Short mmCIF file of C-alpha atoms in Angstrom, two decimals:
data_model
loop_
_atom_site.label_atom_id
_atom_site.label_comp_id
_atom_site.label_asym_id
_atom_site.label_seq_id
_atom_site.Cartn_x
_atom_site.Cartn_y
_atom_site.Cartn_z
CA MET K 26 -30.76 26.65 -36.45
CA PHE K 27 -29.79 28.24 -33.06
CA ARG K 28 -27.35 31.00 -32.94
CA PHE K 29 -25.74 32.01 -29.86
CA SER K 30 -24.14 35.45 -29.24
CA ARG K 31 -20.69 35.81 -27.70
CA ARG K 32 -22.01 37.35 -24.64
CA ALA K 33 -24.38 34.21 -24.23
CA ILE K 34 -21.45 31.94 -24.48
CA PHE K 35 -19.37 33.84 -22.09
CA ALA K 36 -22.19 33.85 -19.63
CA ALA K 37 -22.71 30.10 -19.86
CA LEU K 38 -19.06 29.51 -19.35
CA ALA K 39 -18.95 31.82 -16.19
CA LEU K 40 -22.13 30.02 -14.83
CA SER K 41 -20.19 26.70 -15.38
CA ALA K 42 -17.03 27.91 -13.67
CA CYS K 43 -19.11 29.32 -10.70
CA SER K 44 -21.08 25.99 -10.30
CA ALA K 45 -17.71 24.09 -10.25
CA VAL K 46 -16.17 26.46 -7.70
CA PHE K 47 -19.28 26.29 -5.60
CA SER K 48 -19.33 22.44 -5.83
CA GLN K 49 -15.78 22.19 -4.59
CA ALA K 50 -16.43 24.75 -1.82
CA SER K 51 -19.24 22.57 -0.51
CA TYR K 52 -17.12 19.49 -0.63
CA PRO K 53 -18.12 17.13 0.54
CA ASP K 54 -21.98 17.00 0.32
CA LYS K 55 -22.32 13.18 -0.10
CA PRO K 56 -20.75 9.99 1.12
CA ILE K 57 -17.21 9.29 -0.13
CA ARG K 58 -15.90 5.82 -0.89
CA LEU K 59 -12.36 4.72 0.04
CA VAL K 60 -11.36 1.86 -2.07
CA VAL K 61 -8.83 -0.57 -0.27
CA PRO K 62 -7.62 -2.87 -3.17
CA TYR K 63 -6.87 -5.79 -0.90
CA PRO K 64 -9.05 -8.37 1.09
CA PRO K 65 -10.13 -7.58 4.60
CA GLY K 66 -7.75 -8.55 7.37
CA GLY K 67 -4.24 -6.80 6.78
CA PHE K 68 -2.74 -3.68 7.86
CA THR K 69 -4.37 -1.81 4.77
CA ASP K 70 -7.82 -2.68 6.27
CA ILE K 71 -6.76 -1.59 9.61
CA LEU K 72 -5.59 1.82 8.36
CA GLY K 73 -8.40 2.32 5.80
CA ARG K 74 -11.05 1.83 8.46
CA GLN K 75 -9.23 4.18 10.84
CA LEU K 76 -8.94 6.73 8.43
CA ALA K 77 -12.64 6.31 7.30
CA THR K 78 -13.84 6.63 10.77
CA GLN K 79 -11.84 9.84 11.53
CA LEU K 80 -12.64 11.53 8.16
CA GLN K 81 -16.29 10.79 8.68
CA THR K 82 -16.29 12.78 11.92
CA ARG K 83 -14.11 15.64 10.35
CA LEU K 84 -15.98 16.01 6.98
CA GLY K 85 -19.46 15.32 8.20
CA GLN K 86 -20.29 12.71 5.59
CA ASN K 87 -20.13 8.91 5.56
CA VAL K 88 -16.76 7.42 4.32
CA ILE K 89 -17.39 3.99 3.12
CA VAL K 90 -14.50 1.39 3.08
CA ASP K 91 -14.84 -0.73 -0.13
CA ASN K 92 -12.43 -3.82 -0.19
CA LYS K 93 -11.73 -4.69 -3.82
CA GLY K 94 -9.02 -7.15 -3.56
CA GLY K 95 -7.37 -9.21 -6.29
CA GLY K 96 -4.81 -8.87 -9.08
CA GLY K 97 -2.02 -7.60 -6.65
CA SER K 98 -4.23 -4.45 -6.04
CA THR K 99 -4.79 -3.85 -9.83
CA ILE K 100 -8.57 -4.38 -9.64
CA GLY K 101 -9.40 -1.87 -7.21
CA SER K 102 -6.75 0.61 -8.58
CA ALA K 103 -8.13 0.36 -12.13
CA MET K 104 -11.61 1.06 -10.62
CA VAL K 105 -10.36 4.36 -8.97
CA ALA K 106 -8.49 5.34 -12.03
CA ARG K 107 -11.67 5.42 -14.04
CA ALA K 108 -13.75 7.12 -11.48
CA PRO K 109 -15.08 10.74 -11.61
CA ALA K 110 -12.39 13.22 -10.44
CA ASP K 111 -14.47 14.81 -7.96
CA GLY K 112 -12.95 13.67 -4.58
CA TYR K 113 -15.67 11.21 -3.82
CA THR K 114 -13.72 8.09 -4.72
CA LEU K 115 -10.22 7.56 -3.07
CA LEU K 116 -7.78 4.76 -3.10
CA LEU K 117 -5.56 3.51 -0.38
CA VAL K 118 -2.22 2.57 -1.97
CA ALA K 119 0.96 0.54 -0.97
CA PRO K 120 4.19 -0.33 -2.63
CA ASP K 121 2.19 -2.58 -5.05
CA LEU K 122 1.06 0.63 -6.83
CA ALA K 123 4.77 1.33 -7.83
CA ILE K 124 5.80 -2.27 -8.32
CA ASN K 125 3.08 -3.24 -10.77
CA GLU K 126 4.18 -0.52 -13.22
CA SER K 127 7.15 -2.62 -14.08
CA LEU K 128 5.93 -6.12 -13.15
CA MET K 129 2.71 -5.86 -14.95
CA ALA K 130 3.40 -3.23 -17.43
CA THR K 131 1.71 -4.87 -20.39
CA ARG K 132 -1.49 -5.77 -18.28
CA LEU K 133 -2.26 -2.52 -16.55
CA SER K 134 -5.18 -0.37 -17.77
CA TYR K 135 -3.96 2.60 -15.90
CA ASP K 136 -0.60 4.48 -15.29
CA ALA K 137 0.29 5.08 -11.75
CA ARG K 138 2.07 8.45 -12.71
CA LYS K 139 -0.72 9.79 -15.03
CA ASP K 140 -3.96 8.39 -13.69
CA PHE K 141 -3.88 9.32 -9.99
CA SER K 142 -3.48 12.61 -8.05
CA PRO K 143 -1.39 11.92 -4.95
CA VAL K 144 -3.05 13.20 -1.69
CA ILE K 145 -0.79 12.07 1.08
CA ARG K 146 1.59 9.47 2.16
CA ALA K 147 0.21 8.53 5.56
CA ALA K 148 2.04 5.69 7.32
CA TRP K 149 4.77 3.12 7.37
CA SER K 150 4.40 -0.36 8.62
CA PRO K 151 6.99 -3.06 9.17
CA MET K 152 7.09 -6.59 7.66
CA VAL K 153 8.60 -9.50 9.31
CA LEU K 154 10.12 -12.60 7.98
CA VAL K 155 8.22 -15.30 9.76
CA THR K 156 8.30 -19.17 9.24
CA HIS K 157 6.08 -21.93 10.44
CA PRO K 158 7.48 -23.49 13.73
CA SER K 159 8.39 -26.81 11.78
CA VAL K 160 11.17 -25.01 9.95
CA PRO K 161 14.39 -25.77 11.63
CA ALA K 162 15.73 -22.31 11.57
CA LYS K 163 15.96 -19.63 14.40
CA ASN K 164 17.47 -16.96 12.62
CA VAL K 165 18.03 -15.55 9.06
CA SER K 166 21.51 -17.31 8.90
CA GLU K 167 20.05 -20.69 9.62
CA PHE K 168 17.21 -20.09 7.20
CA LEU K 169 19.58 -19.19 4.31
CA ALA K 170 21.63 -22.26 5.16
CA LEU K 171 18.62 -24.33 4.93
CA ALA K 172 17.50 -22.81 1.69
CA LYS K 173 20.98 -23.51 0.20
CA ALA K 174 20.81 -27.06 1.28
CA ARG K 175 17.38 -27.65 -0.14
CA PRO K 176 17.18 -25.53 -3.45
CA GLY K 177 13.64 -25.01 -4.63
CA LYS K 178 12.23 -27.04 -1.79
CA ILE K 179 11.30 -24.23 0.63
CA ASN K 180 7.74 -22.70 -0.36
CA PHE K 181 7.51 -19.01 0.43
CA ALA K 182 4.08 -17.38 0.34
CA SER K 183 2.84 -13.94 -0.60
CA GLY K 184 -0.48 -12.30 -0.75
CA GLY K 185 -0.19 -12.19 -4.57
CA ILE K 186 1.91 -11.49 -7.56
CA GLY K 187 3.03 -7.94 -7.54
CA THR K 188 2.59 -7.35 -3.90
CA GLY K 189 5.16 -5.72 -1.69
CA ALA K 190 5.96 -9.06 -0.05
CA HIS K 191 6.38 -10.81 -3.44
CA LEU K 192 9.11 -8.23 -4.51
CA ALA K 193 10.58 -8.27 -1.00
CA LEU K 194 11.09 -12.16 -1.64
CA GLU K 195 12.44 -11.61 -5.17
CA LEU K 196 15.04 -9.01 -3.61
CA PHE K 197 15.86 -11.41 -0.92
CA LYS K 198 16.49 -14.25 -3.16
CA THR K 199 18.61 -12.22 -5.59
CA ARG K 200 20.79 -10.73 -2.71
CA ALA K 201 21.05 -14.02 -0.85
CA GLY K 202 21.61 -16.27 -3.87
CA VAL K 203 18.99 -18.75 -2.86
CA ASP K 204 16.22 -20.56 -4.60
CA LEU K 205 12.89 -20.33 -2.84
CA THR K 206 9.71 -21.48 -4.41
CA HIS K 207 7.18 -18.43 -4.50
CA VAL K 208 3.50 -19.44 -3.87
CA PRO K 209 1.16 -16.47 -4.57
CA TYR K 210 -2.30 -16.30 -2.95
CA LYS K 211 -5.26 -14.00 -3.53
CA GLY K 212 -4.61 -11.90 -0.40
CA ASN K 213 -2.78 -12.26 2.83
CA GLY K 214 -5.59 -13.95 4.54
CA PRO K 215 -5.50 -17.23 2.68
CA ALA K 216 -1.57 -17.15 2.61
CA THR K 217 -1.29 -16.68 6.37
CA SER K 218 -3.88 -19.48 6.87
CA ASP K 219 -1.90 -21.93 4.91
CA LEU K 220 1.31 -20.71 6.64
CA LEU K 221 -0.32 -21.39 10.00
CA GLY K 222 -1.22 -24.74 8.74
CA GLY K 223 2.17 -25.55 7.49
CA GLN K 224 1.24 -25.97 3.78
CA VAL K 225 3.88 -23.23 3.09
CA SER K 226 7.07 -22.62 5.15
CA ALA K 227 7.79 -18.92 5.28
CA MET K 228 6.50 -15.51 4.33
CA PHE K 229 7.16 -11.73 4.60
CA LEU K 230 4.08 -10.60 6.62
CA GLN K 231 2.85 -7.30 8.02
CA TYR K 232 3.90 -7.29 11.65
CA ALA K 233 0.23 -6.25 12.45
CA VAL K 234 -0.99 -9.45 11.19
CA ALA K 235 1.93 -11.61 12.38
CA LYS K 236 2.00 -10.35 16.05
CA PRO K 237 -0.92 -12.21 17.40
CA HIS K 238 0.31 -15.54 15.81
CA VAL K 239 3.89 -15.08 16.95
CA ALA K 240 2.64 -14.22 20.51
CA GLY K 241 0.67 -17.60 20.31
CA GLY K 242 3.68 -19.64 19.27
CA LYS K 243 2.05 -20.47 15.85
CA LEU K 244 4.64 -18.41 13.86
CA VAL K 245 8.38 -17.76 14.32
CA MET K 246 9.76 -14.25 13.65
CA LEU K 247 13.24 -14.28 12.26
CA ALA K 248 13.85 -10.68 11.11
CA THR K 249 12.43 -7.46 9.72
CA PRO K 250 13.30 -6.45 6.15
CA SER K 251 13.31 -2.77 7.17
CA GLY K 252 16.66 -1.00 6.99
CA LYS K 253 16.70 -0.33 10.79
CA ARG K 254 14.94 -2.02 13.74
CA SER K 255 11.39 -1.11 14.49
CA GLN K 256 10.69 0.82 17.71
CA ALA K 257 7.69 -1.70 18.16
CA ILE K 258 9.95 -4.84 18.31
CA PRO K 259 13.54 -3.56 18.87
CA GLU K 260 14.68 -7.02 19.95
CA VAL K 261 14.05 -8.23 16.25
CA PRO K 262 17.13 -7.94 14.17
CA THR K 263 17.10 -6.67 10.48
CA ILE K 264 17.83 -8.76 7.45
CA ALA K 265 20.60 -6.18 6.74
CA GLU K 266 22.32 -6.90 9.96
CA SER K 267 21.82 -10.65 9.50
CA GLY K 268 24.01 -11.17 6.52
CA LEU K 269 22.61 -9.00 3.76
CA PRO K 270 24.05 -5.39 4.30
CA GLY K 271 21.87 -2.62 2.67
CA PHE K 272 18.65 -4.72 2.47
CA ASP K 273 15.81 -2.34 3.07
CA VAL K 274 12.21 -2.94 2.42
CA GLU K 275 9.63 -0.91 4.47
CA PRO K 276 6.00 -0.82 3.33
CA TRP K 277 4.55 2.60 3.05
CA PHE K 278 0.73 3.52 2.75
CA GLY K 279 -1.13 6.49 1.31
CA ILE K 280 -4.07 7.90 -0.37
CA VAL K 281 -4.56 8.87 -3.98
CA ALA K 282 -7.53 10.15 -5.90
CA PRO K 283 -8.30 10.06 -9.70
CA ALA K 284 -6.06 12.30 -11.97
CA GLY K 285 -7.62 15.77 -12.37
CA THR K 286 -9.28 15.90 -8.93
CA PRO K 287 -9.40 19.74 -8.00
CA ALA K 288 -6.39 20.87 -6.10
CA VAL K 289 -8.70 22.50 -3.44
CA ILE K 290 -10.07 19.02 -2.74
CA VAL K 291 -6.83 17.26 -2.68
CA ASN K 292 -5.40 19.97 -0.24
CA ARG K 293 -8.56 19.71 1.98
CA LEU K 294 -8.08 15.99 2.15
CA ASN K 295 -4.31 16.24 2.80
CA ALA K 296 -4.99 18.69 5.71
CA GLU K 297 -7.50 16.59 7.39
CA ILE K 298 -5.58 13.35 7.12
CA SER K 299 -2.52 15.10 8.34
CA LYS K 300 -4.45 16.12 11.35
CA ILE K 301 -5.92 12.64 11.97
CA MET K 302 -2.40 10.89 11.67
CA GLN K 303 -1.02 13.41 14.50
CA GLN K 304 -3.83 12.41 16.91
CA ASN K 305 -2.53 10.47 19.91
CA ASP K 306 -5.25 7.89 19.61
CA VAL K 307 -4.44 7.20 16.02
CA LYS K 308 -0.58 7.19 16.65
CA ASP K 309 -1.27 4.67 19.66
CA THR K 310 -3.26 2.40 17.42
CA LEU K 311 -0.47 2.46 14.75
CA ALA K 312 2.28 1.85 17.38
CA SER K 313 0.25 -1.22 18.74
CA VAL K 314 0.92 -2.86 15.48
CA GLY K 315 4.47 -1.63 14.82
CA ALA K 316 3.47 1.17 12.47
CA ALA K 317 4.00 4.97 12.57
CA PRO K 318 2.68 8.11 10.76
CA SER K 319 4.58 9.33 7.68
CA ILE K 320 2.91 12.57 6.62
CA SER K 321 3.68 14.33 3.20
CA THR K 322 2.37 17.02 0.92
CA PRO K 323 0.75 15.75 -2.24
CA GLN K 324 3.83 17.07 -4.27
CA GLU K 325 6.13 15.08 -1.84
CA PHE K 326 4.03 11.93 -2.13
CA GLY K 327 4.00 12.32 -5.95
CA LYS K 328 7.80 12.58 -6.23
CA PHE K 329 8.08 9.64 -3.66
CA ILE K 330 5.90 7.40 -5.76
CA ASP K 331 7.82 8.17 -8.89
CA SER K 332 11.07 7.28 -6.96
CA GLU K 333 9.46 4.01 -5.92
CA ILE K 334 8.45 3.18 -9.51
CA SER K 335 12.19 3.51 -10.44
CA ARG K 336 13.51 1.58 -7.52
CA TRP K 337 11.28 -1.43 -8.01
CA ALA K 338 11.73 -1.47 -11.73
CA GLU K 339 15.41 -2.23 -11.05
CA VAL K 340 14.58 -5.04 -8.70
CA VAL K 341 12.11 -6.55 -11.24
CA LYS K 342 14.73 -6.43 -13.94
CA ALA K 343 17.52 -7.88 -11.80
CA SER K 344 15.36 -10.57 -10.24
CA GLY K 345 13.74 -11.57 -13.56
CA ALA K 346 10.41 -11.63 -11.61
CA LYS K 347 7.38 -12.17 -13.73
CA ALA K 348 3.71 -11.65 -13.35
CA ASP K 349 2.89 -15.14 -14.64
#
């Protein structure tokens, strides 16, 4: 039977602690994986690849974007929640992270509050209410009048159950008192394709995705659900000023890591991403699709996520939205 002296045990513990400190100090010494829990093609993909490219330069290691779409972002999120808390697996998050806590409470294999370490809120990006050109409505008022005249007959797409666009729709239906049929897809890509083809009539879509289709006359942009007009599209009215005062849905995007990731690594990532988001070329790229930087500390982002979880829980309860 082996016996260890108290001195040997303390020495082993000290060696382990020194090893951990050295590992954190040398971070990163291997490639980093940035999981984007959505299919390619949306604003999350644009932002994720922009961050990966810039981080790769700043950190001196490859940063690999890994699109893991499906389940309203839950598949990719669950993967990161189970990953080692060493800073080598990161997750790009959006309002879906907060929404799913109430919409899919019985299904989630992770807890947004407990299983992730907030790193930074990085950007805002407006959505727009768009319709297929065949829809006889030129503004929100006309669209609502049409919806009231045809209850349940207008198909309204989203990139999936639990997405920000889905809950924006539920809030819209509740506030306006209209019956719109929700048609969820596995990502914004197929939803947008069917909207362009006229298989569905309307959708809340990221402006970054909608912009070329609107310019080409393939979609009609009625309004933005943000609380104030976007600087990128100042001519487009808000839903709030179009008959639903107080309506305010503006998607946010940020980075989290598995819970327990060392603070020194979280702070390093926060500092580097903060600098990236303040670069003129990055701000110009964001502005071209109507987005803007929104920088926070890890602590501020954690409080923000908590407030969003509470906010969307109220919307889910009031609307009766279900994950099925």
